[in-house]
Short mmCIF file of C-alpha atoms in Angstrom, two decimals:
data_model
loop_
_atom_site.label_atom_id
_atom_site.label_comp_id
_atom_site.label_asym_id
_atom_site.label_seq_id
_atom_site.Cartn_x
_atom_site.Cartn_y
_atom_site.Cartn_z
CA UNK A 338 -57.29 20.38 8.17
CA UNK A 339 -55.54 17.37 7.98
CA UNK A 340 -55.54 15.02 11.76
CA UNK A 341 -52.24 15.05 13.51
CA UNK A 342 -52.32 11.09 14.10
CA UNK A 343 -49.15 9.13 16.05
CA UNK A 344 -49.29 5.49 17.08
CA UNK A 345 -47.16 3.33 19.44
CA UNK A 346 -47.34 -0.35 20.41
CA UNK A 347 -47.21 -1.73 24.11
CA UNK A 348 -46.26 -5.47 23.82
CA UNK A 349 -47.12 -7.67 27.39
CA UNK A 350 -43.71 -9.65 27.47
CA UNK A 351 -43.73 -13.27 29.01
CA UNK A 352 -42.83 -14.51 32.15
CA UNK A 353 -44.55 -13.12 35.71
CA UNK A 354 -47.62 -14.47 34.64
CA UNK A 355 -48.05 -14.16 31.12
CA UNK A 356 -49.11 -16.80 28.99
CA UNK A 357 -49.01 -15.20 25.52
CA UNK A 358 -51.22 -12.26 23.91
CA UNK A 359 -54.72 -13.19 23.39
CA UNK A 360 -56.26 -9.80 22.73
CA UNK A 361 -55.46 -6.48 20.40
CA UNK A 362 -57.06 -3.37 20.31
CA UNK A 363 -56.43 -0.55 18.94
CA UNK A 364 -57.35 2.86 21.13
CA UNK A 365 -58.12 6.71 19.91
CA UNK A 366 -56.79 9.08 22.12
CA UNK A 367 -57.11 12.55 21.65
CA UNK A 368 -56.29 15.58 23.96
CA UNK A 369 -57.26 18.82 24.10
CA UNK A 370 -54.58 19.85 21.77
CA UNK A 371 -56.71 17.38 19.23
CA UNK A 372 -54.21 15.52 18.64
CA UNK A 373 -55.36 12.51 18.56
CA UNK A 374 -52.92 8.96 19.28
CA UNK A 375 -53.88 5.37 18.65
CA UNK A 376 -52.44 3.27 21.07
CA UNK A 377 -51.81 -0.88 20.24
CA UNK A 378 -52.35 -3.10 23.46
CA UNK A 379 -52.30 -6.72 23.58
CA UNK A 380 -53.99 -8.01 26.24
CA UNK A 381 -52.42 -11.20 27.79
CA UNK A 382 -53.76 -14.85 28.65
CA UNK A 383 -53.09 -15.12 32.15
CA UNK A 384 -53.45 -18.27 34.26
CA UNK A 385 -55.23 -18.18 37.71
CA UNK A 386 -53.44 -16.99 40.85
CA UNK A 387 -53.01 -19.23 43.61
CA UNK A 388 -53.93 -18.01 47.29
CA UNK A 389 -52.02 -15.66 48.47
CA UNK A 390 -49.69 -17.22 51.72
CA UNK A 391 -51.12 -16.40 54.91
CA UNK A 392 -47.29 -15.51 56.01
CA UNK A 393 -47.44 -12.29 54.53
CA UNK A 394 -48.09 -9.60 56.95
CA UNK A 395 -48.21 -6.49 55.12
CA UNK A 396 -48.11 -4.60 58.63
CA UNK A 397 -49.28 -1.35 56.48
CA UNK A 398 -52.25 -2.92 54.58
CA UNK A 399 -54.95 -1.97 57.04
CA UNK A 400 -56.75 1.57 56.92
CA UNK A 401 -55.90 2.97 60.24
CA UNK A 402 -51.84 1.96 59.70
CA UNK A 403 -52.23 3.62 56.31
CA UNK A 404 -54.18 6.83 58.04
CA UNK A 405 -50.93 7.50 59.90
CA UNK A 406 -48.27 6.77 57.63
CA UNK A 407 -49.64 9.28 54.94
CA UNK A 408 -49.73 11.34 57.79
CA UNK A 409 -46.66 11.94 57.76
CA UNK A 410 -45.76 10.52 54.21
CA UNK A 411 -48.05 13.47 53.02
CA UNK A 412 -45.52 16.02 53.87
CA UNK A 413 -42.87 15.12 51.22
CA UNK A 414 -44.64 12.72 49.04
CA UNK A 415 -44.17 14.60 46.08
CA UNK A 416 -40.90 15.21 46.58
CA UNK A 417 -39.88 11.65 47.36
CA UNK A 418 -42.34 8.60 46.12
CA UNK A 419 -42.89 10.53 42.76
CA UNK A 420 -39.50 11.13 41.37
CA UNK A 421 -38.52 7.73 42.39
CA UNK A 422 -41.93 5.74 41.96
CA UNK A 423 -44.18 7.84 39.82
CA UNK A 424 -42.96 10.20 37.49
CA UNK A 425 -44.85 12.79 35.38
CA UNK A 426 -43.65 10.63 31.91
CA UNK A 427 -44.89 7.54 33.80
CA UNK A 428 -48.24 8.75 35.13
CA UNK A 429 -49.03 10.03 31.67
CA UNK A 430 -48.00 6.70 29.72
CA UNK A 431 -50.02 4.54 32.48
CA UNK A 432 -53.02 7.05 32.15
CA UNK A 433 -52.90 6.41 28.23
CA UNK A 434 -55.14 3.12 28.34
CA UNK A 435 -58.11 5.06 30.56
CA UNK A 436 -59.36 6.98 26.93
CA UNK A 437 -58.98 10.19 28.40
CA UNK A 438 -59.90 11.90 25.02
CA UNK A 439 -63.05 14.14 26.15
CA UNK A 440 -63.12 16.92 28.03
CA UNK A 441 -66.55 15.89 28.95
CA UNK A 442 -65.99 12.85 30.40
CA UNK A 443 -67.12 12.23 34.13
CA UNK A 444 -63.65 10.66 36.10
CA UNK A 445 -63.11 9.69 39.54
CA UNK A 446 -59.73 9.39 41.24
CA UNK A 447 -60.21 6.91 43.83
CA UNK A 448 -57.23 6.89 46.59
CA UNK A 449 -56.19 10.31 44.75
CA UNK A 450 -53.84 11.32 47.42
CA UNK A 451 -51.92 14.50 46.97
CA UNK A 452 -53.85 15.09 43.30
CA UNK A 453 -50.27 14.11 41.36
CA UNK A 454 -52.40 11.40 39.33
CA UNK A 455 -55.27 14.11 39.21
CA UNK A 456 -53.27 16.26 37.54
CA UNK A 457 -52.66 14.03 34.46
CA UNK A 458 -55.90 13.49 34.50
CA UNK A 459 -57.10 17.28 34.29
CA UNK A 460 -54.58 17.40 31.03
CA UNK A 461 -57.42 15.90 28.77
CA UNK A 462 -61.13 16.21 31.00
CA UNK A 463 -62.62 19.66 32.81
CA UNK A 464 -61.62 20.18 35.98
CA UNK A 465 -65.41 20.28 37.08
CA UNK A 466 -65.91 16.76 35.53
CA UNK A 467 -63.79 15.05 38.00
CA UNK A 468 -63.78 14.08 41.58
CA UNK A 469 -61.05 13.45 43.56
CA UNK A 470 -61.46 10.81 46.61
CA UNK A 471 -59.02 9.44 49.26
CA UNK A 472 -58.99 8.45 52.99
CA UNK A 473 -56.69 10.36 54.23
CA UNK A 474 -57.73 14.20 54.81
CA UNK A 475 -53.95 15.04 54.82
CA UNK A 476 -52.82 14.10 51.57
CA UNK A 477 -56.38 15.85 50.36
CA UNK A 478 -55.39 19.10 52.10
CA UNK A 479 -51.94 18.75 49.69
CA UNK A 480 -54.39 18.17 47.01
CA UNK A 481 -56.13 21.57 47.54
CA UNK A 482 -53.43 24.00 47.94
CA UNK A 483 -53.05 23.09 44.06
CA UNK A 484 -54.00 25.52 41.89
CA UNK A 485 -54.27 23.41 38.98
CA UNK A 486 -57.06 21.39 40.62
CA UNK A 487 -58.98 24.29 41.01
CA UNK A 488 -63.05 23.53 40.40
CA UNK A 489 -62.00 19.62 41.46
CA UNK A 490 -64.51 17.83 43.53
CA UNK A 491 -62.56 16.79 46.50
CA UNK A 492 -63.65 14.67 48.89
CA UNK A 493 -62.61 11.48 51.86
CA UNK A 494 -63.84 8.32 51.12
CA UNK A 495 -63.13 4.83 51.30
CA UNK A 496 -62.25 3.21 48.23
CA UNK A 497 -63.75 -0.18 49.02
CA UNK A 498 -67.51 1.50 49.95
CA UNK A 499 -67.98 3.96 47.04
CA UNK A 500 -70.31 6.95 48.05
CA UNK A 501 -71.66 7.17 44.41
CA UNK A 502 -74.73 5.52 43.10
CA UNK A 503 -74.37 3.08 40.11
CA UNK A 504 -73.95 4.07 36.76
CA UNK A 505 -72.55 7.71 37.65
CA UNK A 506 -68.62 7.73 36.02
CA UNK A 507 -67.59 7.33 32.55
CA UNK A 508 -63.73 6.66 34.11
CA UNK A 509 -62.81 5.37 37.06
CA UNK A 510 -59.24 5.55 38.06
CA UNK A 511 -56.90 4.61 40.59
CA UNK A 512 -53.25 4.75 41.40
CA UNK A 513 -51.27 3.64 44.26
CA UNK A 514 -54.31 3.33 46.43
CA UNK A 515 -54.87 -1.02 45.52
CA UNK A 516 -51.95 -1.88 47.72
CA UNK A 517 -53.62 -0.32 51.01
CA UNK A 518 -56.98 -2.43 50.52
CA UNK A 519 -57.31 -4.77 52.53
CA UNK A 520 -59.62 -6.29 50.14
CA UNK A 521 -58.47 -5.91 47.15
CA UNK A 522 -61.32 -7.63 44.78
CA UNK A 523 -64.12 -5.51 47.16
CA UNK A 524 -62.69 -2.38 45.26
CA UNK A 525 -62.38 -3.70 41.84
CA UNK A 526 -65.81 -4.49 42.65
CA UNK A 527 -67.00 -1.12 43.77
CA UNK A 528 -64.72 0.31 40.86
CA UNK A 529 -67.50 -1.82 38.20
CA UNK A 530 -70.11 -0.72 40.12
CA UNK A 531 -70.03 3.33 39.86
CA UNK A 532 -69.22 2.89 36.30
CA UNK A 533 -71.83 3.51 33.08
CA UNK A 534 -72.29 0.83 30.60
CA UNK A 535 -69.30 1.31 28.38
CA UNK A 536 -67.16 2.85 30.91
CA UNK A 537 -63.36 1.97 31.18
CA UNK A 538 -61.50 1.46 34.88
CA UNK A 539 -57.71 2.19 34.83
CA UNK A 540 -55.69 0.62 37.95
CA UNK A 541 -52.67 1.32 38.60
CA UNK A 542 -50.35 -0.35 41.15
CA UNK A 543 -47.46 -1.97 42.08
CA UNK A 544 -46.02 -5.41 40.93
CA UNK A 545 -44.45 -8.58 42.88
CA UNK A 546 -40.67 -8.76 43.40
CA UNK A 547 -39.09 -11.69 42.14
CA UNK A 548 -35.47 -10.90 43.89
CA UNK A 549 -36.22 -12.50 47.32
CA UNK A 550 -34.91 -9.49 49.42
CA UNK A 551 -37.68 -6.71 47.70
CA UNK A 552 -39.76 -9.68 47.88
CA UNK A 553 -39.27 -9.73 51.56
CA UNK A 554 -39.61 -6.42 52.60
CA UNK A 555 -42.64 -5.69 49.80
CA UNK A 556 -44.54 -8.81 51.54
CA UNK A 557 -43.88 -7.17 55.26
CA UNK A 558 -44.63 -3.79 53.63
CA UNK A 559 -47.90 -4.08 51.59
CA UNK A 560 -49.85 -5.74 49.70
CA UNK A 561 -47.66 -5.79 46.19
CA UNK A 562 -49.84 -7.79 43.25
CA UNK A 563 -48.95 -10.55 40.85
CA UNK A 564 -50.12 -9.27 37.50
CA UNK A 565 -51.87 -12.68 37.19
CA UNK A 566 -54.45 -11.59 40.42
CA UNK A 567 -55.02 -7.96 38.72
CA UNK A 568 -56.63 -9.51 35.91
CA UNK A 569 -58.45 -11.91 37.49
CA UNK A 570 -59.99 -9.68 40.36
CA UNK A 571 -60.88 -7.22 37.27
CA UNK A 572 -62.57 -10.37 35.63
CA UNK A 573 -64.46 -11.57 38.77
CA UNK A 574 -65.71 -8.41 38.99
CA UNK A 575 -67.33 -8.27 35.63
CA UNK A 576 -64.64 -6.40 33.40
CA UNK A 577 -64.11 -7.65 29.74
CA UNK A 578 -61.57 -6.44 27.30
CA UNK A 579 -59.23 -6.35 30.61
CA UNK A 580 -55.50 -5.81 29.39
CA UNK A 581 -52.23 -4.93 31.17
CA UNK A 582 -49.69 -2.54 30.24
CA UNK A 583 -46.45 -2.38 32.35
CA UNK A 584 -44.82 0.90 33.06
CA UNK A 585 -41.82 2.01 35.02
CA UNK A 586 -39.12 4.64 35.43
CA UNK A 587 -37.38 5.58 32.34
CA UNK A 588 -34.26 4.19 34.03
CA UNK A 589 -35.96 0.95 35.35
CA UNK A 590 -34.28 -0.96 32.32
CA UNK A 591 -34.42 -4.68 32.09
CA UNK A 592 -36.21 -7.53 34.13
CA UNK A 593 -38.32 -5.80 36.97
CA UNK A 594 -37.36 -8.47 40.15
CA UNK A 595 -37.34 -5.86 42.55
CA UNK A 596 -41.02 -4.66 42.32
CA UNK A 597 -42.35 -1.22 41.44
CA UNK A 598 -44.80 0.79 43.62
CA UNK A 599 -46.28 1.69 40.51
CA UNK A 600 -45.51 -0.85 37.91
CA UNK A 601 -48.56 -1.60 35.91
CA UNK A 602 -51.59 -0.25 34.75
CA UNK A 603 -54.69 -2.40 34.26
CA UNK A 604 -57.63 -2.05 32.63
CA UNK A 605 -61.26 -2.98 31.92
CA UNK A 606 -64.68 -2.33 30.19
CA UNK A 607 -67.87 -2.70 31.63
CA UNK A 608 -70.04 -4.00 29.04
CA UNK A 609 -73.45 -4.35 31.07
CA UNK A 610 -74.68 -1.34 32.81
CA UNK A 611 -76.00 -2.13 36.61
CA UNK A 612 -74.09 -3.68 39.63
CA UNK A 613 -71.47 -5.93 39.34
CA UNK A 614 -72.24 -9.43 39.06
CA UNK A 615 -69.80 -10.42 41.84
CA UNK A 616 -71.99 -10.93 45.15
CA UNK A 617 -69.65 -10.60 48.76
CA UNK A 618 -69.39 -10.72 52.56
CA UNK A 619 -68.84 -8.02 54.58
CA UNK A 620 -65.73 -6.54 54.68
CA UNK A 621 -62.46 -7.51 55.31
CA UNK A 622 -62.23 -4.87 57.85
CA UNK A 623 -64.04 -3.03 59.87
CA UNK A 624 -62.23 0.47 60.64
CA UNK A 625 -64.84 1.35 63.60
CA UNK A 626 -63.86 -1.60 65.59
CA UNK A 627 -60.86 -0.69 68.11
CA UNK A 628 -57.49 -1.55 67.84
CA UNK A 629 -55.00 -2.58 70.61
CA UNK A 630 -52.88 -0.43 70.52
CA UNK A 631 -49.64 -2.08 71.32
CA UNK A 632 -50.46 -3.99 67.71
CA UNK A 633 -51.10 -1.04 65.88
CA UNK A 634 -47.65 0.74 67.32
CA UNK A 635 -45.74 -2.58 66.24
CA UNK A 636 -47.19 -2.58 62.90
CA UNK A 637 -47.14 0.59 61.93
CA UNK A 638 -43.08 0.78 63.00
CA UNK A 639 -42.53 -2.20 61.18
CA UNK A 640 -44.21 -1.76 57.80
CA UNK A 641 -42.46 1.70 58.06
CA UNK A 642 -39.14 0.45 58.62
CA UNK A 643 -39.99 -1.79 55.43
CA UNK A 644 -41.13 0.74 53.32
CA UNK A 645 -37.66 2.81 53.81
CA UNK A 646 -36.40 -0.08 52.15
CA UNK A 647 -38.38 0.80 48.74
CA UNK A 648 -37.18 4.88 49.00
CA UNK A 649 -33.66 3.04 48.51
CA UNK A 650 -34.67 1.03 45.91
CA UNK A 651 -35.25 3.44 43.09
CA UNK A 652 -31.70 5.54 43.94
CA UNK A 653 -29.62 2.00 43.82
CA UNK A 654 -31.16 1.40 40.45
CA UNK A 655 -30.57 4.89 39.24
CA UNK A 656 -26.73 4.72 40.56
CA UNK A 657 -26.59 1.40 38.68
CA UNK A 658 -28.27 3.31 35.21
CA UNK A 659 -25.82 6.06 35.58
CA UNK A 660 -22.59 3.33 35.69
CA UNK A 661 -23.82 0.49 33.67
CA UNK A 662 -23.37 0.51 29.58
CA UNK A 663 -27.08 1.29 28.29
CA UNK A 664 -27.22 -1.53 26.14
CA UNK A 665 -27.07 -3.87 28.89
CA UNK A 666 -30.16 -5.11 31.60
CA UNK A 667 -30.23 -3.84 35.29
#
């Protein structure tokens, strides 16, 4: 029988980082379906990111802020971050790059959440093959009463102190859990680390508002990327063949200056098998030490105030995609 075979090309454009394509590959996909895909990436040159400014708060970029807020964020995050922030279209198009095209394959989810990245995920691999990790036992409990992730290994866990040995996953992924780490590189590192030789980590997280107001309330939200500091904490860490695809709401047309909570998907090989050459301190932070808890009240009321500001976000730019001519940039 004669291969069903489509291809597509994903061109990094300039600007936010970019310094021109330095890198092409072409990737076999295949789901279970067999049909199999090849997808074109060109990975981009990107210069190295300055410090990040110490007046950034990001009031919900510490573990026990973030414990609370899904807390209650658990309750209706599928019906309100995903048709905004992650759609079904764009969690399978930023999924593409992780060579989901075995059912065999052994996958982690790291900062999982509710299972809605999970779920793409179990399209193409058994559902016994993958695990499913997150902090936060209430977004895991959503995760469970899905049917579709029956025979998933579920489990808490912090994303920055892997409880997995090295060398155990084929593919690690990851999406919308980066922006909550404190330490950002520490779990790019730990991402190398429970990886086989040959295996392929697929990030994906939100991008850096260039319009100063998103830029604002992203900065006193959490921590929101440069595409520039993906790549290099995926390079520190040991990575090669690291591209970055950017992906975004079907309506999200033209340049992207407010910010996306999911707006790119980065990835990386692991070409040596063992730990990752990238030696560190401890961590960043330490969630058994106690927290005043004036400070914790202020932050966690402020970085929620902030983060209303990004469920408004995606419904102006909708309004603006239903009034403005197609052919024309939002």
């Amino acid at each position: 029988m004669k291969e069903m075979v489509s291809s597509s090309t994903f061109r990094a454009p300039g600007g936010l980082g970019f310094l021109g394509p330095s890198k092409i590959g072409l990737i076999p996909l295949r789901n279970r379906s067999g049909v199999r895909s090849r997808v074109k990436y060109i990975a981009p040159k990107c210069a190295v990111s300055s410090a990040r400014p110490a007046s950034q708060p990001r009031f919900i970029q510490h573990k026990k802020e973030a414990f609370w807020f899904y807390r209650f964020l658990s309750i209706v995050y599928d019906h309100v971050i995903n048709p905004g922030h992650w759609t079904e279209d764009m969690r399978d198009d930023a999924l593409e790059p992780a060579e989901l095209y075995h059912h065999g394959l052994k996958v982690v989810d790291v900062g999982g959440g509710t299972g809605f990245t999970t779920l793409g995920i179990v399209k193409h691999v058994d559902n016994e093959n993958v695990t499913l990790l997150d902090q936060s036992p209430h977004q895991l409990e959503k995760a469970r009463q899905k049917v579709a992730l029956n025979g998933v290994n579920i489990i808490e866990g912090d994303a920055e102190d892997l409880p997995y040995p090295t060398d155990t996953f084929d593919r690690y992924v990851s999406a919308g859990s980066i922006e909550y780490w404190p330490d950002p590189q520490r779990g790019i590192r730990e991402a190398y680390r429970v990886l086989k030789l040959g295996g392929v980590a697929c990030l994906i997280g939100p991008v850096h508002p260039t319009f100063w107001l998103s830029r604002f309330f992203a900065d006193m939200w959490m921590l929101f990327p440069k595409e520039e500091e993906y790549i290099e904490w995926f390079q520190k860490a040991g990575f090669q063949d690291v591209k970055i695809k950017r992906i975004g709401p079907k309506w999200y047309r033209g340049v992207r200056r407010h910010g996306l909570i999911m707006g790119c998907s980065v990835t990386g090989v692991k070409r040596s098998s063992g730990d990752s050459p990238l030696q560190l301190g401890p961590k960043a932070e330490d969630v058994e030490k106690p927290v005043n808890p004036f400070t914790f009240i202020f932050r966690f009321v402020m970085g929620t105030i902030c983060a209303s500001y990004y469920v408004l976000v995606p419904i102006y730019m909708w309004m603006k995609d239903q009034i403005v001519p197609k052919d024309q940039p939002i």
